[in-house]
């Protein structure tokens, strides 16, 4: 795709001024520390594409879940690898996923949930400033999806000032 193309990787809402939807979006942005609604809409579009793929697989198999699961084995394996689906869940469960299942696998959320940051916004800042490593490699993309086992390998970058246990911005540092 050439640089400067006008292709978006998300869809905007059909009705831009719905108070209830706007309030829900604001709560989600605050909960997950998202920078703007574009990040939220990208996650919603990703979820929509998962559901669409599951519907297509089920439709191609004419509702036979076993045939659809065989055809979509790679798709299901990918969702399970990212822990969006549990190991015992099937193609039908993809249709019942919600937005939090996708947002919980973002690097930013995992840094916050692992206790490396006090807030989701602080987690975003630590990632952007290069203070976080994943498997020993510095990561600077808060929206990156993390595979299930990899979240255990999140830590402060060794040359970062945050690697010092006494750093005041470190998670848990302001507790008595």
PDB file of N, CA and C in Angstrom, residues 98-171:
ATOM      1  N   UNK A  98     -16.529  -9.871  23.121  1.00  0.00           N
ATOM      2  CA  UNK A  98     -16.837  -8.438  23.162  1.00  0.00           C
ATOM      3  C   UNK A  98     -15.539  -7.639  23.121  1.00  0.00           C
ATOM      4  N   UNK A  99     -15.660  -6.331  23.113  1.00  0.00           N
ATOM      5  CA  UNK A  99     -14.536  -5.432  22.908  1.00  0.00           C
ATOM      6  C   UNK A  99     -13.443  -5.609  23.962  1.00  0.00           C
ATOM      7  N   UNK A 100     -13.833  -5.902  25.198  1.00  0.00           N
ATOM      8  CA  UNK A 100     -12.828  -6.034  26.252  1.00  0.00           C
ATOM      9  C   UNK A 100     -11.894  -7.219  25.991  1.00  0.00           C
ATOM     10  N   UNK A 101     -12.380  -8.268  25.328  1.00  0.00           N
ATOM     11  CA  UNK A 101     -11.526  -9.407  25.005  1.00  0.00           C
ATOM     12  C   UNK A 101     -10.360  -8.983  24.112  1.00  0.00           C
ATOM     13  N   UNK A 102     -10.603  -8.046  23.211  1.00  0.00           N
ATOM     14  CA  UNK A 102      -9.556  -7.546  22.319  1.00  0.00           C
ATOM     15  C   UNK A 102      -8.667  -6.548  23.058  1.00  0.00           C
ATOM     16  N   UNK A 103      -9.261  -5.622  23.800  1.00  0.00           N
ATOM     17  CA  UNK A 103      -8.481  -4.587  24.478  1.00  0.00           C
ATOM     18  C   UNK A 103      -7.596  -5.139  25.588  1.00  0.00           C
ATOM     19  N   UNK A 104      -7.987  -6.241  26.191  1.00  0.00           N
ATOM     20  CA  UNK A 104      -7.187  -6.831  27.271  1.00  0.00           C
ATOM     21  C   UNK A 104      -5.871  -7.413  26.768  1.00  0.00           C
ATOM     22  N   UNK A 105      -5.716  -7.644  25.475  1.00  0.00           N
ATOM     23  CA  UNK A 105      -4.484  -8.223  24.939  1.00  0.00           C
ATOM     24  C   UNK A 105      -3.515  -7.160  24.431  1.00  0.00           C
ATOM     25  N   UNK A 106      -3.835  -5.886  24.602  1.00  0.00           N
ATOM     26  CA  UNK A 106      -2.918  -4.817  24.205  1.00  0.00           C
ATOM     27  C   UNK A 106      -1.760  -4.729  25.189  1.00  0.00           C
ATOM     28  N   UNK A 107      -0.587  -4.376  24.694  1.00  0.00           N
ATOM     29  CA  UNK A 107       0.596  -4.218  25.532  1.00  0.00           C
ATOM     30  C   UNK A 107       0.338  -3.226  26.661  1.00  0.00           C
ATOM     31  N   UNK A 108      -0.293  -2.115  26.340  1.00  0.00           N
ATOM     32  CA  UNK A 108      -0.572  -1.085  27.342  1.00  0.00           C
ATOM     33  C   UNK A 108      -1.369  -1.642  28.507  1.00  0.00           C
ATOM     34  N   UNK A 109      -2.405  -2.393  28.233  1.00  0.00           N
ATOM     35  CA  UNK A 109      -3.247  -2.970  29.272  1.00  0.00           C
ATOM     36  C   UNK A 109      -2.462  -3.994  30.087  1.00  0.00           C
ATOM     37  N   UNK A 110      -1.646  -4.804  29.417  1.00  0.00           N
ATOM     38  CA  UNK A 110      -0.898  -5.833  30.118  1.00  0.00           C
ATOM     39  C   UNK A 110       0.185  -5.247  31.021  1.00  0.00           C
ATOM     40  N   UNK A 111       0.795  -4.139  30.597  1.00  0.00           N
ATOM     41  CA  UNK A 111       1.786  -3.473  31.456  1.00  0.00           C
ATOM     42  C   UNK A 111       1.094  -2.961  32.717  1.00  0.00           C
ATOM     43  N   UNK A 112      -0.070  -2.366  32.554  1.00  0.00           N
ATOM     44  CA  UNK A 112      -0.828  -1.872  33.712  1.00  0.00           C
ATOM     45  C   UNK A 112      -1.272  -3.032  34.606  1.00  0.00           C
ATOM     46  N   UNK A 113      -1.842  -4.080  34.009  1.00  0.00           N
ATOM     47  CA  UNK A 113      -2.347  -5.217  34.782  1.00  0.00           C
ATOM     48  C   UNK A 113      -1.218  -5.984  35.489  1.00  0.00           C
ATOM     49  N   UNK A 114      -0.021  -5.970  34.913  1.00  0.00           N
ATOM     50  CA  UNK A 114       1.093  -6.683  35.540  1.00  0.00           C
ATOM     51  C   UNK A 114       1.721  -5.891  36.679  1.00  0.00           C
ATOM     52  N   UNK A 115       1.271  -4.659  36.883  1.00  0.00           N
ATOM     53  CA  UNK A 115       1.761  -3.874  38.011  1.00  0.00           C
ATOM     54  C   UNK A 115       3.004  -3.055  37.713  1.00  0.00           C
ATOM     55  N   UNK A 116       3.379  -2.918  36.451  1.00  0.00           N
ATOM     56  CA  UNK A 116       4.543  -2.110  36.106  1.00  0.00           C
ATOM     57  C   UNK A 116       4.213  -0.619  36.048  1.00  0.00           C
ATOM     58  N   UNK A 117       2.928  -0.289  36.051  1.00  0.00           N
ATOM     59  CA  UNK A 117       2.493   1.112  36.014  1.00  0.00           C
ATOM     60  C   UNK A 117       1.287   1.276  36.930  1.00  0.00           C
ATOM     61  N   UNK A 118       1.109   2.494  37.427  1.00  0.00           N
ATOM     62  CA  UNK A 118       0.008   2.779  38.343  1.00  0.00           C
ATOM     63  C   UNK A 118      -1.325   2.990  37.626  1.00  0.00           C
ATOM     64  N   UNK A 119      -1.296   3.456  36.390  1.00  0.00           N
ATOM     65  CA  UNK A 119      -2.516   3.724  35.624  1.00  0.00           C
ATOM     66  C   UNK A 119      -2.294   3.266  34.177  1.00  0.00           C
ATOM     67  N   UNK A 120      -3.373   3.073  33.431  1.00  0.00           N
ATOM     68  CA  UNK A 120      -3.204   2.736  32.014  1.00  0.00           C
ATOM     69  C   UNK A 120      -2.481   3.844  31.239  1.00  0.00           C
ATOM     70  N   UNK A 121      -2.740   5.092  31.601  1.00  0.00           N
ATOM     71  CA  UNK A 121      -2.065   6.202  30.912  1.00  0.00           C
ATOM     72  C   UNK A 121      -0.572   6.216  31.225  1.00  0.00           C
ATOM     73  N   UNK A 122      -0.209   5.890  32.454  1.00  0.00           N
ATOM     74  CA  UNK A 122       1.202   5.816  32.811  1.00  0.00           C
ATOM     75  C   UNK A 122       1.859   4.654  32.064  1.00  0.00           C
ATOM     76  N   UNK A 123       1.149   3.559  31.918  1.00  0.00           N
ATOM     77  CA  UNK A 123       1.665   2.420  31.156  1.00  0.00           C
ATOM     78  C   UNK A 123       1.967   2.848  29.724  1.00  0.00           C
ATOM     79  N   UNK A 124       1.059   3.602  29.125  1.00  0.00           N
ATOM     80  CA  UNK A 124       1.258   4.101  27.763  1.00  0.00           C
ATOM     81  C   UNK A 124       2.515   4.963  27.690  1.00  0.00           C
ATOM     82  N   UNK A 125       2.686   5.837  28.674  1.00  0.00           N
ATOM     83  CA  UNK A 125       3.851   6.722  28.680  1.00  0.00           C
ATOM     84  C   UNK A 125       5.149   5.916  28.828  1.00  0.00           C
ATOM     85  N   UNK A 126       5.159   4.953  29.737  1.00  0.00           N
ATOM     86  CA  UNK A 126       6.347   4.129  29.934  1.00  0.00           C
ATOM     87  C   UNK A 126       6.718   3.400  28.644  1.00  0.00           C
ATOM     88  N   UNK A 127       5.707   2.889  27.939  1.00  0.00           N
ATOM     89  CA  UNK A 127       5.961   2.168  26.687  1.00  0.00           C
ATOM     90  C   UNK A 127       6.499   3.124  25.628  1.00  0.00           C
ATOM     91  N   UNK A 128       5.836   4.262  25.443  1.00  0.00           N
ATOM     92  CA  UNK A 128       6.262   5.237  24.432  1.00  0.00           C
ATOM     93  C   UNK A 128       7.675   5.742  24.683  1.00  0.00           C
ATOM     94  N   UNK A 129       8.058   5.862  25.939  1.00  0.00           N
ATOM     95  CA  UNK A 129       9.381   6.395  26.287  1.00  0.00           C
ATOM     96  C   UNK A 129      10.453   5.310  26.338  1.00  0.00           C
ATOM     97  N   UNK A 130      10.087   4.068  26.042  1.00  0.00           N
ATOM     98  CA  UNK A 130      11.056   2.993  25.940  1.00  0.00           C
ATOM     99  C   UNK A 130      11.485   2.388  27.262  1.00  0.00           C
ATOM    100  N   UNK A 131      10.663   2.491  28.305  1.00  0.00           N
ATOM    101  CA  UNK A 131      11.021   1.957  29.609  1.00  0.00           C
ATOM    102  C   UNK A 131      10.620   0.490  29.797  1.00  0.00           C
ATOM    103  N   UNK A 132       9.911  -0.105  28.837  1.00  0.00           N
ATOM    104  CA  UNK A 132       9.377  -1.460  28.985  1.00  0.00           C
ATOM    105  C   UNK A 132      10.022  -2.380  27.944  1.00  0.00           C
ATOM    106  N   UNK A 133      10.349  -3.592  28.381  1.00  0.00           N
ATOM    107  CA  UNK A 133      10.858  -4.603  27.450  1.00  0.00           C
ATOM    108  C   UNK A 133       9.948  -5.834  27.483  1.00  0.00           C
ATOM    109  N   UNK A 134       9.910  -6.513  26.359  1.00  0.00           N
ATOM    110  CA  UNK A 134       9.171  -7.768  26.224  1.00  0.00           C
ATOM    111  C   UNK A 134      10.172  -8.792  25.722  1.00  0.00           C
ATOM    112  N   UNK A 135      10.428  -9.828  26.498  1.00  0.00           N
ATOM    113  CA  UNK A 135      11.440 -10.833  26.163  1.00  0.00           C
ATOM    114  C   UNK A 135      12.811 -10.181  25.944  1.00  0.00           C
ATOM    115  N   UNK A 136      13.107  -9.137  26.719  1.00  0.00           N
ATOM    116  CA  UNK A 136      14.398  -8.473  26.636  1.00  0.00           C
ATOM    117  C   UNK A 136      14.518  -7.432  25.545  1.00  0.00           C
ATOM    118  N   UNK A 137      13.504  -7.287  24.692  1.00  0.00           N
ATOM    119  CA  UNK A 137      13.547  -6.310  23.598  1.00  0.00           C
ATOM    120  C   UNK A 137      12.636  -5.126  23.942  1.00  0.00           C
ATOM    121  N   UNK A 138      13.156  -3.938  23.736  1.00  0.00           N
ATOM    122  CA  UNK A 138      12.383  -2.730  24.015  1.00  0.00           C
ATOM    123  C   UNK A 138      11.185  -2.664  23.076  1.00  0.00           C
ATOM    124  N   UNK A 139      10.034  -2.320  23.631  1.00  0.00           N
ATOM    125  CA  UNK A 139       8.813  -2.174  22.837  1.00  0.00           C
ATOM    126  C   UNK A 139       8.279  -0.763  23.030  1.00  0.00           C
ATOM    127  N   UNK A 140       7.826  -0.161  21.935  1.00  0.00           N
ATOM    128  CA  UNK A 140       7.354   1.222  22.003  1.00  0.00           C
ATOM    129  C   UNK A 140       5.989   1.407  21.346  1.00  0.00           C
ATOM    130  N   UNK A 141       5.236   0.327  21.202  1.00  0.00           N
ATOM    131  CA  UNK A 141       3.915   0.391  20.569  1.00  0.00           C
ATOM    132  C   UNK A 141       2.856  -0.056  21.569  1.00  0.00           C
ATOM    133  N   UNK A 142       2.137   0.882  22.197  1.00  0.00           N
ATOM    134  CA  UNK A 142       1.149   0.513  23.210  1.00  0.00           C
ATOM    135  C   UNK A 142       0.025  -0.370  22.688  1.00  0.00           C
ATOM    136  N   UNK A 143      -0.293  -0.276  21.403  1.00  0.00           N
ATOM    137  CA  UNK A 143      -1.429  -1.030  20.862  1.00  0.00           C
ATOM    138  C   UNK A 143      -1.045  -2.433  20.407  1.00  0.00           C
ATOM    139  N   UNK A 144       0.214  -2.804  20.550  1.00  0.00           N
ATOM    140  CA  UNK A 144       0.675  -4.123  20.105  1.00  0.00           C
ATOM    141  C   UNK A 144      -0.066  -5.236  20.844  1.00  0.00           C
ATOM    142  N   UNK A 145      -0.518  -6.254  20.077  1.00  0.00           N
ATOM    143  CA  UNK A 145      -1.175  -7.405  20.704  1.00  0.00           C
ATOM    144  C   UNK A 145      -0.109  -8.371  21.191  1.00  0.00           C
ATOM    145  N   UNK A 146      -0.303  -8.875  22.402  1.00  0.00           N
ATOM    146  CA  UNK A 146       0.687  -9.739  23.027  1.00  0.00           C
ATOM    147  C   UNK A 146       0.119 -11.157  23.138  1.00  0.00           C
ATOM    148  N   UNK A 147       0.940 -12.129  22.781  1.00  0.00           N
ATOM    149  CA  UNK A 147       0.536 -13.526  22.902  1.00  0.00           C
ATOM    150  C   UNK A 147       0.417 -13.905  24.368  1.00  0.00           C
ATOM    151  N   UNK A 148      -0.317 -14.958  24.643  1.00  0.00           N
ATOM    152  CA  UNK A 148      -0.674 -15.334  26.011  1.00  0.00           C
ATOM    153  C   UNK A 148       0.524 -15.495  26.938  1.00  0.00           C
ATOM    154  N   UNK A 149       1.501 -16.295  26.616  1.00  0.00           N
ATOM    155  CA  UNK A 149       2.609 -16.550  27.519  1.00  0.00           C
ATOM    156  C   UNK A 149       3.607 -15.414  27.608  1.00  0.00           C
ATOM    157  N   UNK A 150       3.639 -14.549  26.612  1.00  0.00           N
ATOM    158  CA  UNK A 150       4.646 -13.497  26.555  1.00  0.00           C
ATOM    159  C   UNK A 150       4.443 -12.419  27.611  1.00  0.00           C
ATOM    160  N   UNK A 151       3.238 -12.284  28.138  1.00  0.00           N
ATOM    161  CA  UNK A 151       2.981 -11.207  29.104  1.00  0.00           C
ATOM    162  C   UNK A 151       3.747 -11.432  30.408  1.00  0.00           C
ATOM    163  N   UNK A 152       4.235 -12.667  30.646  1.00  0.00           N
ATOM    164  CA  UNK A 152       5.045 -12.939  31.839  1.00  0.00           C
ATOM    165  C   UNK A 152       6.446 -12.354  31.696  1.00  0.00           C
ATOM    166  N   UNK A 153       6.846 -12.001  30.474  1.00  0.00           N
ATOM    167  CA  UNK A 153       8.198 -11.523  30.216  1.00  0.00           C
ATOM    168  C   UNK A 153       8.275 -10.008  30.092  1.00  0.00           C
ATOM    169  N   UNK A 154       7.285  -9.290  30.628  1.00  0.00           N
ATOM    170  CA  UNK A 154       7.309  -7.832  30.629  1.00  0.00           C
ATOM    171  C   UNK A 154       8.102  -7.350  31.827  1.00  0.00           C
ATOM    172  N   UNK A 155       9.007  -6.411  31.588  1.00  0.00           N
ATOM    173  CA  UNK A 155       9.759  -5.826  32.694  1.00  0.00           C
ATOM    174  C   UNK A 155      10.293  -4.470  32.284  1.00  0.00           C
ATOM    175  N   UNK A 156      10.862  -3.760  33.260  1.00  0.00           N
ATOM    176  CA  UNK A 156      11.467  -2.468  32.967  1.00  0.00           C
ATOM    177  C   UNK A 156      12.757  -2.686  32.182  1.00  0.00           C
ATOM    178  N   UNK A 157      13.059  -1.792  31.274  1.00  0.00           N
ATOM    179  CA  UNK A 157      14.294  -1.825  30.516  1.00  0.00           C
ATOM    180  C   UNK A 157      15.447  -1.616  31.491  1.00  0.00           C
ATOM    181  N   UNK A 158      16.507  -2.405  31.380  1.00  0.00           N
ATOM    182  CA  UNK A 158      17.566  -2.396  32.404  1.00  0.00           C
ATOM    183  C   UNK A 158      18.292  -1.065  32.531  1.00  0.00           C
ATOM    184  N   UNK A 159      18.388  -0.279  31.453  1.00  0.00           N
ATOM    185  CA  UNK A 159      19.052   1.019  31.522  1.00  0.00           C
ATOM    186  C   UNK A 159      18.102   2.152  31.869  1.00  0.00           C
ATOM    187  N   UNK A 160      16.826   1.838  32.019  1.00  0.00           N
ATOM    188  CA  UNK A 160      15.830   2.842  32.353  1.00  0.00           C
ATOM    189  C   UNK A 160      15.957   3.256  33.816  1.00  0.00           C
ATOM    190  N   UNK A 161      15.706   4.526  34.117  1.00  0.00           N
ATOM    191  CA  UNK A 161      15.693   4.942  35.522  1.00  0.00           C
ATOM    192  C   UNK A 161      14.639   4.180  36.335  1.00  0.00           C
ATOM    193  N   UNK A 162      13.612   3.686  35.673  1.00  0.00           N
ATOM    194  CA  UNK A 162      12.550   2.947  36.357  1.00  0.00           C
ATOM    195  C   UNK A 162      13.007   1.576  36.844  1.00  0.00           C
ATOM    196  N   UNK A 163      14.149   1.099  36.350  1.00  0.00           N
ATOM    197  CA  UNK A 163      14.657  -0.200  36.803  1.00  0.00           C
ATOM    198  C   UNK A 163      15.079  -0.133  38.271  1.00  0.00           C
ATOM    199  N   UNK A 164      15.314   1.073  38.778  1.00  0.00           N
ATOM    200  CA  UNK A 164      15.660   1.266  40.191  1.00  0.00           C
ATOM    201  C   UNK A 164      14.407   1.088  41.041  1.00  0.00           C
ATOM    202  N   UNK A 165      14.456   0.188  42.020  1.00  0.00           N
ATOM    203  CA  UNK A 165      13.296  -0.090  42.879  1.00  0.00           C
ATOM    204  C   UNK A 165      12.792   1.143  43.615  1.00  0.00           C
ATOM    205  N   UNK A 166      13.632   2.113  43.828  1.00  0.00           N
ATOM    206  CA  UNK A 166      13.247   3.294  44.615  1.00  0.00           C
ATOM    207  C   UNK A 166      12.758   4.457  43.762  1.00  0.00           C
ATOM    208  N   UNK A 167      12.663   4.263  42.448  1.00  0.00           N
ATOM    209  CA  UNK A 167      12.202   5.355  41.579  1.00  0.00           C
ATOM    210  C   UNK A 167      10.784   5.764  41.981  1.00  0.00           C
ATOM    211  N   UNK A 168      10.522   7.071  42.138  1.00  0.00           N
ATOM    212  CA  UNK A 168       9.216   7.508  42.643  1.00  0.00           C
ATOM    213  C   UNK A 168       8.032   7.221  41.724  1.00  0.00           C
ATOM    214  N   UNK A 169       8.248   7.102  40.435  1.00  0.00           N
ATOM    215  CA  UNK A 169       7.133   6.845  39.514  1.00  0.00           C
ATOM    216  C   UNK A 169       6.829   5.366  39.354  1.00  0.00           C
ATOM    217  N   UNK A 170       7.643   4.531  39.922  1.00  0.00           N
ATOM    218  CA  UNK A 170       7.435   3.089  39.787  1.00  0.00           C
ATOM    219  C   UNK A 170       6.146   2.669  40.462  1.00  0.00           C
ATOM    220  N   UNK A 171       5.488   1.702  39.881  1.00  0.00           N
ATOM    221  CA  UNK A 171       4.218   1.218  40.434  1.00  0.00           C
ATOM    222  C   UNK A 171       4.424   0.755  41.875  1.00  0.00           C
TER     223      UNK A 171
END
